[in-house]
Amino acid sequence: MPNENNYRDTGASGVSRRRFIQGALATGALGAASPALLAAGARAQGAGGNAEILTGSHWGAFYAKVEGGRVTGLRPWEKDPRPSHMLPGVLDSIYSPTRIRYPMVRRAWLEHGPGADTAGRGKGDFVRVSWEKALDLVAKELDRVRRKHGPTSIFAGSYGWKSPGKLHNCQTLLSRALTVNGGFVSRSGDYSTGAAQVILPYVVGSIDVYEQPTVWPVVVEHTELLVFWGADPVVTNQIGWQVPDHGAFPAMDAVKQKGIKVLCIDPVRNDTCRFFGAEWLAPRPQTDVALMLGIAHTLYTENLHDAKFLARYTTGFDRFVPYLTGKSDGVPKDAKWASEICEIPADTIRDLARRFASKRTMLAGGWSIQRQHHGEQAHWMMVTLAAMLGQIGLPGGGYGFTYHYANGGSPTATGPVLPGIVGGAKPPPGSEWLEAGGTETIPVARVVEMLENPGKPYDHNGRRANYPDVRLAYWVGGNPFMHHQDRNRMLKAWQKLDTFIVHDFQWTATARHADIVLPCTTSYERNDIEGIGDYAMSHILAMRKVIDPVYESRNDYDIFASICERLGTGKAFTEGRDEMGWIRSFYEAARVQARGKRMEMPVFDVFWNSNKPLAFPISEEAKGYIRHKSFRDDPLLNALGTASGRIEIYSSNIARMKYDDCPPHPTWMEPIERLGGPTTKYPLHIVSSHPKSRLHSQLCGTVLRESYAIQGREPCLMNPEDARRRGIADGDLVRVFNDRGQMLAGVRLTDDIRPGAIRVCEGAWYDPAEGGKPGTLCRYGDVNNLTTGIGTSKLAQANCGHTAMADVEKFKGTPPPVEVFKAPRGAGG
Ligand SMILES: Nc1nc2c(c(=O)[nH]1)N[C@H]1C(S)=C(S)[C@@H](COP(=O)(O)OP(=O)(O)OC[C@H]3O[C@@H](n4cnc5c(=O)[nH]c(N)nc54)[C@H](O)[C@@H]3O)O[C@H]1N2
Ligand SMILES: Nc1nc2c(c(=O)[nH]1)N[C@H]1C(S)=C(S)[C@@H](COP(=O)(O)OP(=O)(O)OC[C@H]3O[C@@H](n4cnc5c(=O)[nH]c(N)nc54)[C@H](O)[C@@H]3O)O[C@H]1N2
Ligand SMILES: [Mo]
């Protein structure tokens, strides 16, 4: 029973995609349970007065202290087991100097109309306009473009980490506004798991990357060897798509306390590795498939693989073996072969195979390993490895792909599902997760190729389609001038647009490259409702308005309602409801569901005024959930959703596509560039991990930066050996460069990164020395100046943020000042 509203609803169409927790939600027969509404009558007041008001964010639930109409402090919700250290940054973001204060229009666009001086985007020459004027301009331009070029000339596939909240879900609101006005181009997939989520349905019958893994209590009890493979859960579990429960943290404490053996396979000795005092293996980046093949080869040749499991639960192993042994291509994928590619000694690889087979082993795979050229292969091969070990469906064994994300593995409570605002026409049930609404859809990371190649054909997941001819792009709740790869190529492609419209509350690089910028509120300036725990689903949280909108900001909802009003579709957009009307309706729908589960929720007003989250019980069954156990128990009755009903190590469906870059069984393929690669030009691989003290680019403009910036720039981890050869010392300012771009960064020397690799986290704000000029130096350190924009393969067409080679030199001369943390000229900042 998929749980639609808790899928990660990144579809700009409002299409929800997160399918998980099948086991836990199916545990209907709980008996009458009363959700514990904690003592009501807290000190909450409406916005404006002095109060402590409960609300929530991607970083957790908290009470905001309000004095004289201003937020003066944040106190974590008392039930949060590990509040994020980023909360002070959340507070700072509300009043940040980078806050967008007023509606702004780029001067050339305002004076000369759509398409004027598009190379001038990013120069920061904005003119303040009134809301009336701004809304008129947007409505008129949407109307003009649609009439002249049709709905497929409007791209509104806005991707990104908009704030939580079931109503103020700006991307769904955008798609709702454009759906009632005739359609638009949307996108499928996301930047997080773009490759894995397309291949895994062929392999295990579901996307798996967002599903509940075997829960932590089972891991703590049964796992003997816990392998974090390209995963850093101590860092990345701080956040949630909804409001995080942080349940992974006490679980990881328990793993550590019990002394369970932990192994980290990662070019960086990351926070997780250090937290557990774990064994660290540092392969060359982008070579994990080779390493896995080397392990698989040892398993096979030493007869350590579980032939019975493979025979009963999988298909295609016989087609994979000739590749593994080299019978089909003359190259045995043995430990020695793997070792030459990944630089882990052959003996260690053989030893890994023996240890994995002799212990109850959990392969906890992160997602970096698929955000790479041919990234589809990584998770396919990891499932294959787990299948050879034969522990899938056993307590504490097999694989899990969400231990590092949004506290996956937290047992799921038996509460109702909160519905939310929808984008327009609802997709047919069961088919939601990879489809997208709108008139046309492109794979999310192909946005630049789309702009470069209107009308040209492209392949995607067995389908051939043509790129639409887009004239207008509309972005809300995302920062493509951070998240997309190959910034300079993007910059040029963006010049093709007549018009680029953005809502945000801060002057991101994206807003700086827009023609029309509309200031929206933060979550703390509006009322909403959300669940706590993407996987735990432990509470329903009232996200109460804390303060009045800052400067002239308005809710995305109200902005779209006003635009629709101007286009004659206001009523279709609002359905006659206001903010509290919607929130109440979501709560009431949940209440009806709860009653079906024999749980009584309080009436809305009691819940809303209590200033406390509403808790739901967790069943014993949920605490014992084991991924794929039902399949293991009865593979016929509980067949997987693949063509064969089994785990597919060979896929006939993929074979039929005949893609040269995605063969029908897991395969090692050289990425376009890599450390030690046969044709690679630059010497250093750039690892662009997710940042510890930001959510991507969010909070980069806050006080938190002081805790990590080096000479005011984004830090670059570097091994002392690589630094010595280049005459670089700890704390130096460096220029990182390749043929795609260049940027400044501040160096931190450490043995925690392997030689040949450097690390600059994604999410640093793009700060061009010469705005709008392709190839210009980024003064702060946006790593996507250097990454490649190619797709993973024709199958998924996902982003390859982790495919990037570059070089580093000490920066000479006077460093240019960083400007991006101030508002642009004339923006009232
Ligand atoms: N090289 C490299 N690149 C990467 C990655 C990598 O590993 N390496 N990771 C990729 C991944 S996994 C992801 S998910 C992406 C993340 O990319 P994004 O999700 O685009 O990054 P964020 O910085 O979270 O941007 C969210 C924006 O939404 C705005 N926002 C928040 N709430 C609201 C709201 O209510 N209304 C409006 N209008 N705006 C709002 C925020 O202010 C912020 O500017 O980056 C990708 N890019
Ligand atoms: N604090 C914080 N938490 C976050 C986010 C954030 O921005 N900040 N973003 C959230 C989002 S949207 C997502 S998608 C997830 C991302 O979750 P992931 O994609 O798993 O995170 P990454 O940081 O990209 O990579 C995890 C680890 O993989 C390692 N790694 C990189 N390349 C390789 C490789 O080639 N081989 C191996 N073996 N290891 C490699 C990195 O060093 C890092 O330690 O995190 C989520 N959590
Ligand atoms: Mo992501």
PDB file of N, CA and C in Angstrom, residues 37 40-41 542 544 580 584 587-588 591 602-611:
ATOM      1  N   LEU A  37      -1.950  13.471  22.664  1.00  0.00           N
ATOM      2  CA  LEU A  37      -1.862  14.910  22.488  1.00  0.00           C
ATOM      3  C   LEU A  37      -1.272  15.458  23.765  1.00  0.00           C
ATOM      4  N   ALA A  40      -2.052  20.604  26.424  1.00  0.00           N
ATOM      5  CA  ALA A  40      -2.421  21.775  25.630  1.00  0.00           C
ATOM      6  C   ALA A  40      -2.161  23.055  26.418  1.00  0.00           C
ATOM      7  N   GLY A  41      -2.479  24.155  25.806  1.00  0.00           N
ATOM      8  CA  GLY A  41      -2.447  25.413  26.533  1.00  0.00           C
ATOM      9  C   GLY A  41      -1.073  26.016  26.698  1.00  0.00           C
ATOM     10  N   ALA A 542       1.914  21.202  13.783  1.00  0.00           N
ATOM     11  CA  ALA A 542       1.383  22.488  13.330  1.00  0.00           C
ATOM     12  C   ALA A 542       2.582  23.399  13.122  1.00  0.00           C
ATOM     13  N   ARG A 544       3.201  26.757  12.914  1.00  0.00           N
ATOM     14  CA  ARG A 544       2.464  28.007  13.114  1.00  0.00           C
ATOM     15  C   ARG A 544       3.271  29.219  12.708  1.00  0.00           C
ATOM     16  N   MET A 580      -5.927  28.878   6.294  1.00  0.00           N
ATOM     17  CA  MET A 580      -6.370  28.020   7.388  1.00  0.00           C
ATOM     18  C   MET A 580      -7.420  27.021   6.915  1.00  0.00           C
ATOM     19  N   ARG A 584      -6.884  23.129   7.691  1.00  0.00           N
ATOM     20  CA  ARG A 584      -7.948  22.417   8.406  1.00  0.00           C
ATOM     21  C   ARG A 584      -8.424  21.199   7.582  1.00  0.00           C
ATOM     22  N   TYR A 587      -5.967  18.321   7.808  1.00  0.00           N
ATOM     23  CA  TYR A 587      -6.038  17.698   9.127  1.00  0.00           C
ATOM     24  C   TYR A 587      -7.297  16.836   9.245  1.00  0.00           C
ATOM     25  N   GLU A 588      -8.402  17.372   8.771  1.00  0.00           N
ATOM     26  CA  GLU A 588      -9.668  16.617   8.886  1.00  0.00           C
ATOM     27  C   GLU A 588      -9.603  15.318   8.073  1.00  0.00           C
ATOM     28  N   ARG A 591      -7.812  12.911  10.023  1.00  0.00           N
ATOM     29  CA  ARG A 591      -8.612  12.491  11.167  1.00  0.00           C
ATOM     30  C   ARG A 591      -9.587  11.366  10.775  1.00  0.00           C
ATOM     31  N   PRO A 602      -7.742  14.611  18.162  1.00  0.00           N
ATOM     32  CA  PRO A 602      -8.532  15.735  18.692  1.00  0.00           C
ATOM     33  C   PRO A 602      -9.087  16.609  17.568  1.00  0.00           C
ATOM     34  N   VAL A 603     -10.086  17.387  17.889  1.00  0.00           N
ATOM     35  CA  VAL A 603     -10.611  18.304  16.878  1.00  0.00           C
ATOM     36  C   VAL A 603      -9.519  19.305  16.517  1.00  0.00           C
ATOM     37  N   PHE A 604      -9.649  19.872  15.328  1.00  0.00           N
ATOM     38  CA  PHE A 604      -8.571  20.691  14.778  1.00  0.00           C
ATOM     39  C   PHE A 604      -8.132  21.820  15.716  1.00  0.00           C
ATOM     40  N   ASP A 605      -9.096  22.552  16.262  1.00  0.00           N
ATOM     41  CA  ASP A 605      -8.719  23.734  17.043  1.00  0.00           C
ATOM     42  C   ASP A 605      -7.929  23.369  18.289  1.00  0.00           C
ATOM     43  N   VAL A 606      -8.275  22.234  18.870  1.00  0.00           N
ATOM     44  CA  VAL A 606      -7.532  21.798  20.059  1.00  0.00           C
ATOM     45  C   VAL A 606      -6.094  21.469  19.668  1.00  0.00           C
ATOM     46  N   PHE A 607      -5.963  20.731  18.559  1.00  0.00           N
ATOM     47  CA  PHE A 607      -4.620  20.412  18.047  1.00  0.00           C
ATOM     48  C   PHE A 607      -3.839  21.691  17.754  1.00  0.00           C
ATOM     49  N   TRP A 608      -4.461  22.588  17.007  1.00  0.00           N
ATOM     50  CA  TRP A 608      -3.760  23.783  16.526  1.00  0.00           C
ATOM     51  C   TRP A 608      -3.306  24.668  17.691  1.00  0.00           C
ATOM     52  N   ASN A 609      -4.174  24.785  18.699  1.00  0.00           N
ATOM     53  CA  ASN A 609      -3.856  25.698  19.790  1.00  0.00           C
ATOM     54  C   ASN A 609      -2.962  25.087  20.857  1.00  0.00           C
ATOM     55  N   SER A 610      -2.704  23.781  20.738  1.00  0.00           N
ATOM     56  CA  SER A 610      -1.930  23.113  21.790  1.00  0.00           C
ATOM     57  C   SER A 610      -0.455  23.504  21.758  1.00  0.00           C
ATOM     58  N   ASN A 611       0.037  23.940  20.570  1.00  0.00           N
ATOM     59  CA  ASN A 611       1.460  24.266  20.415  1.00  0.00           C
ATOM     60  C   ASN A 611       2.335  23.039  20.678  1.00  0.00           C
TER      61      ASN A 611
END
